[in-house]
Coordinates of C-alpha atoms and ligand atoms in Angstrom, one line a residue:
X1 CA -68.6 68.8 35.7
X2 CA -71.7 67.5 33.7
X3 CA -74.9 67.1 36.1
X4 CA -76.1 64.7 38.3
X5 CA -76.7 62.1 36.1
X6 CA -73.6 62.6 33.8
X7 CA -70.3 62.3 35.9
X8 CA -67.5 60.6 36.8
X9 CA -66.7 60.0 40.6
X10 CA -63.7 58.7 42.4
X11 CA -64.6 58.4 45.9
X12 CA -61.5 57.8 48.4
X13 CA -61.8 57.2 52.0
X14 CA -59.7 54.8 54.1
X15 CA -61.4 51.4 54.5
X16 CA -64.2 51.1 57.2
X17 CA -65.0 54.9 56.1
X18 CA -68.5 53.9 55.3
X19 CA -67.6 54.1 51.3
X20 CA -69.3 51.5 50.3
X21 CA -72.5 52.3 51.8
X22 CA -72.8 55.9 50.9
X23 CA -71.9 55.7 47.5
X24 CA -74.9 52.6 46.9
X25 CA -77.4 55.5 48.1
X26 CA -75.7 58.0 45.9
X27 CA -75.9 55.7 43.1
X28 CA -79.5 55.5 43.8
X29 CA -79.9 59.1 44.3
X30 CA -78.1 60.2 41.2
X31 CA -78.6 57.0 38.8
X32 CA -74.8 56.9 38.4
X33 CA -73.8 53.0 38.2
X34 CA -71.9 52.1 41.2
X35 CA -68.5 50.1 40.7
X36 CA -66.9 48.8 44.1
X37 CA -63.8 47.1 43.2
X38 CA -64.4 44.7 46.7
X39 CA -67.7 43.8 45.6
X40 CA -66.4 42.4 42.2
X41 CA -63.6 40.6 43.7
X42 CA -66.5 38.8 46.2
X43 CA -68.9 38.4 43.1
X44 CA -66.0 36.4 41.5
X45 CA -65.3 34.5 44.8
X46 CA -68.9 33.8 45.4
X47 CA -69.3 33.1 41.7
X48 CA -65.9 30.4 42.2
X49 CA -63.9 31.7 39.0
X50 CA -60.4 31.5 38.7
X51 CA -59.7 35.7 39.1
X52 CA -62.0 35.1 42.5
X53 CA -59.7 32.3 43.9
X54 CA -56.6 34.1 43.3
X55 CA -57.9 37.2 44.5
X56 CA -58.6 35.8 47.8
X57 CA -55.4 34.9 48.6
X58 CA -54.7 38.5 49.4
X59 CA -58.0 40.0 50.3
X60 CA -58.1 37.6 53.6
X61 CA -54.5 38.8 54.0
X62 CA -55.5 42.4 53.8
X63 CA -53.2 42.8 50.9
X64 CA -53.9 44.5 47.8
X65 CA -54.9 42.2 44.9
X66 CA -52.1 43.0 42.1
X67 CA -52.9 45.9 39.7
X68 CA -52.4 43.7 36.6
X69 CA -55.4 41.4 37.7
X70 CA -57.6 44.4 39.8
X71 CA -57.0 46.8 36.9
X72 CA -58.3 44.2 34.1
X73 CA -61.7 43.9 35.9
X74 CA -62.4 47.6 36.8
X75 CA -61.6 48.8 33.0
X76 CA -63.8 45.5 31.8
X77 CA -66.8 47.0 34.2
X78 CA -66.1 51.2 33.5
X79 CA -66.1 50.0 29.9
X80 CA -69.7 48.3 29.8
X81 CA -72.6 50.1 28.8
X82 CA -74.4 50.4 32.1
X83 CA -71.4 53.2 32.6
X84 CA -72.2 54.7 29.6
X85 CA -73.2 58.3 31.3
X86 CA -70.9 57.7 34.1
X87 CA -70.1 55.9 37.6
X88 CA -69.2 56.1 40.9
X89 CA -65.6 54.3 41.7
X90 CA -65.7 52.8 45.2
X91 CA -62.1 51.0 46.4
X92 CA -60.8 52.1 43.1
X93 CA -57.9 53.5 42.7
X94 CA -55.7 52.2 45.4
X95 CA -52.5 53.2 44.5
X96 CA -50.6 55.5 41.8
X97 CA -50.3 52.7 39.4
X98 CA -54.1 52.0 39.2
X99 CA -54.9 56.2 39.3
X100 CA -52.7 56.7 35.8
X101 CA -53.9 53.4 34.3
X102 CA -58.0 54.9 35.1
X103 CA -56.3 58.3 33.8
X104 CA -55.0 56.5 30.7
X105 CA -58.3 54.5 30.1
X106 CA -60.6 57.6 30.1
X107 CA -58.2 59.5 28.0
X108 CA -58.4 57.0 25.4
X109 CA -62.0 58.4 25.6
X110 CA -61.7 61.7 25.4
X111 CA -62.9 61.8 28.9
X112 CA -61.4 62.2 32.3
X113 CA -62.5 61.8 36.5
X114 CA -64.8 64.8 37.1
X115 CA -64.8 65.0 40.7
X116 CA -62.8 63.6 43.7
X117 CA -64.8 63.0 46.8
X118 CA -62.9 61.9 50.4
X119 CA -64.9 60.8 52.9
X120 CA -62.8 61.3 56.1
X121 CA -63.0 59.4 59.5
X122 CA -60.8 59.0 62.0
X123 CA -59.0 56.0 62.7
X124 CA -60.3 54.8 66.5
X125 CA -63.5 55.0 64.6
X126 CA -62.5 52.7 61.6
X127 CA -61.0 50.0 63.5
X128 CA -64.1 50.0 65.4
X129 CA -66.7 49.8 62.8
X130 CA -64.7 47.3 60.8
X131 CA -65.3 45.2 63.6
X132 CA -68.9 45.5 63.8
X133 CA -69.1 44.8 60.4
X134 CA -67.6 41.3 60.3
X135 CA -66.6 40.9 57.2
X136 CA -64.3 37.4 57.0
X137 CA -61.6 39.7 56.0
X138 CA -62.5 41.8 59.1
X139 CA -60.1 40.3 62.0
X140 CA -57.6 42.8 63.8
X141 CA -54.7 41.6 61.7
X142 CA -56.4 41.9 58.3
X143 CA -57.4 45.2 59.7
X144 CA -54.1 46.7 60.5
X145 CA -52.9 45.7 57.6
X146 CA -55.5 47.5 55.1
X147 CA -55.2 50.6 57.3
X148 CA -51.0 50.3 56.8
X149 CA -51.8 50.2 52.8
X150 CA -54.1 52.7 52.9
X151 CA -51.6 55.3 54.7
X152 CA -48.7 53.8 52.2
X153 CA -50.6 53.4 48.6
X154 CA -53.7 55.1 48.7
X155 CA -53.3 58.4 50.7
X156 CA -50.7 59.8 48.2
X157 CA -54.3 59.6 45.4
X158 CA -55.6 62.5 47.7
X159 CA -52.6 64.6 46.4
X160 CA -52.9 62.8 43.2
X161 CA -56.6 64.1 42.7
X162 CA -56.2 67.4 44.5
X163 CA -53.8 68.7 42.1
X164 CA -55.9 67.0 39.0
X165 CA -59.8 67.5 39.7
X166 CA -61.9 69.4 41.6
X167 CA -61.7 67.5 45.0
X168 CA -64.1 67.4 48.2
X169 CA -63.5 66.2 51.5
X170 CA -66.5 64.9 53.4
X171 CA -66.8 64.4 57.3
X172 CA -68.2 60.7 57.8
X173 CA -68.7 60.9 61.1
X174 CA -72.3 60.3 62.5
X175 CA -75.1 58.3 61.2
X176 CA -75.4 57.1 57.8
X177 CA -78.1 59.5 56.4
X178 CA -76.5 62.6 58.1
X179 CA -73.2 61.9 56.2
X180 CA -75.2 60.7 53.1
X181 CA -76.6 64.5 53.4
X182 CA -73.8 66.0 53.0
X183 CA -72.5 63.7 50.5
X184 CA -75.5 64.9 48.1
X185 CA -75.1 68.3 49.5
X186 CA -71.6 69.1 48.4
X187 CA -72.0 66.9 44.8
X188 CA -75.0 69.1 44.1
X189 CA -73.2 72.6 44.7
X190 CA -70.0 70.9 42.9
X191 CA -72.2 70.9 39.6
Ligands
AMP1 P1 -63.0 46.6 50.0 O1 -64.4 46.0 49.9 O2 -62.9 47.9 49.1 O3 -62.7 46.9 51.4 O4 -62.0 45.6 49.4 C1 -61.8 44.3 50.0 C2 -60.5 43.8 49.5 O5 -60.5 43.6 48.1 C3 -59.2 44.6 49.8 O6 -58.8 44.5 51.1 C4 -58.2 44.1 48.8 O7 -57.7 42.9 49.1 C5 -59.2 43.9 47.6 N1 -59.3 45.1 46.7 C6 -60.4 45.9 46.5 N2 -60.1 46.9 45.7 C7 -58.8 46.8 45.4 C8 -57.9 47.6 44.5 N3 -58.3 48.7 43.9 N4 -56.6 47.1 44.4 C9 -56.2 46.0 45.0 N5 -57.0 45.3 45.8 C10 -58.3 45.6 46.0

C-alpha cells in the first residue's frame, strides 16, 4: 500500500456493523473521500431523481438495488476528482458481480483495491443496533432480509478479497471510538 492519504479501501462488514460510522471518522482522520453506496442511493431519494425512486423500491424491501443501476453510480462517484488520491468504499461491493466490475474499473487505471478491512460483529448485536437506529428501512422484516443477503452475496467478497489484497478483520464490538482505534490502529501498521 501507498500511505495514509493515498489508498484504496474496501471496507466489508455485515449491515448494522457500525460501517458507516467508522469509516466517516476514518475519512476524516486519513482525508480519504468516503463513498457509502446507501448514502448515495438516499441523496438521490432525498434529491427525488428517477435512479432514487427506483432504488427505493428495493431498499425498503431490504433487497439489493440491481448491479446495472448500483454499479453506474459508484464508478460515476470513484471516478470524480475528489477520489483522485483514493477512497474509502462503504456498502460497496455487495456481491461478486459488483467486486469484478470495481476490479475491472481500477484496472482500466492501472490501479487496483489496496487493502480489505472487515469489521466483524455478531449477529444478536446487529439486529439490535439496527433497531436503535431507525432507519425507515430498519423494521424486523427489512432486517432479516439484509442480514439473509449479506450471508448469501456479500460474505463470499471476504474470500474474494482474502485471496486478492491484503485483508484485515476488525472486532466492532464496544463503543464507537474504541473500535475506531483499532480501525486506525491496524490501517497504520498495514502501511
Ligand atoms: P446501507 O446504507 O449500506 O445499509 O444500504 C441501504 C440500502 O441501499 C441497502 O439495503 C440496499 O437496498 C441499497 N444498497 C446499498 N448499497 C448497495 C449495493 N452495493 N448494491 C445493491 N444495493 C445496495
Amino acid at each position: 500500500m501507498k500511505n495514509l492519504t493515498y489508498c484504496r479501501i474496501v471496507l466489508l462488514g455485515p449491515p448494522g456493523s457500525g460501517k458507516g460510522t467508522q469509516a466517516q471518522m476514518l475519512s476524516e482522520f486519513t482525508g480519504l473521500k468516503h463513498i457509502a453506496s446507501g448514502n448515495l442511493f438516499r441523496d438521490h431519494l432525498r434529491r427525488g431523481t428517477e435512479l432514487g425512486t427506483k432504488a427505493s423500491k428495493f431498499m425498503e424491501k431490504g433487497l439489493l438495488v440491481p448491479d446495472r443501476i448500483t454499479i453506474k453510480m459508484v464508478t460515476e462517484a470513484v471516478l470524480d476528482s475528489s477520489c483522485s488520491s483514493g477512497f474509502m468504499l462503504d456498502g460497496f461491493p455487495r456481491n461478486l458481480a459488483q467486486a469484478e466490475s470495481l476490479d475491472d474499473l481500477l484496472q482500466g487505471r492501472n490501479s487496483a483495491a489496496d487493502l480489505s478491512l472487515l469489521l466483524v460483529v455478531p449477529e444478536a448485536h446487529l439486529i439490535r443496533r439496527m433497531l436503535n437506529r431507525g432507519r425507515p428501512d430498519d423494521t424486523i422484516d427489512t432486517i432479516k432480509t439484509r442480514l439473509k443477503i449479506f450471508r448469501q452475496e456479500t460474505e463470499p467478497l471476504i474470500d474474494y478479497y482474502r485471496d486478492r489484497i491484503q485483508f484485515e478483520e476488525i472486532d466492532g464490538l464496544g463503543d464507537i471510538e474504541e473500535v475506531q482505534l483499532r480501525m486506525r490502529g491496524v490501517l497504520t501498521s498495514s502501511l
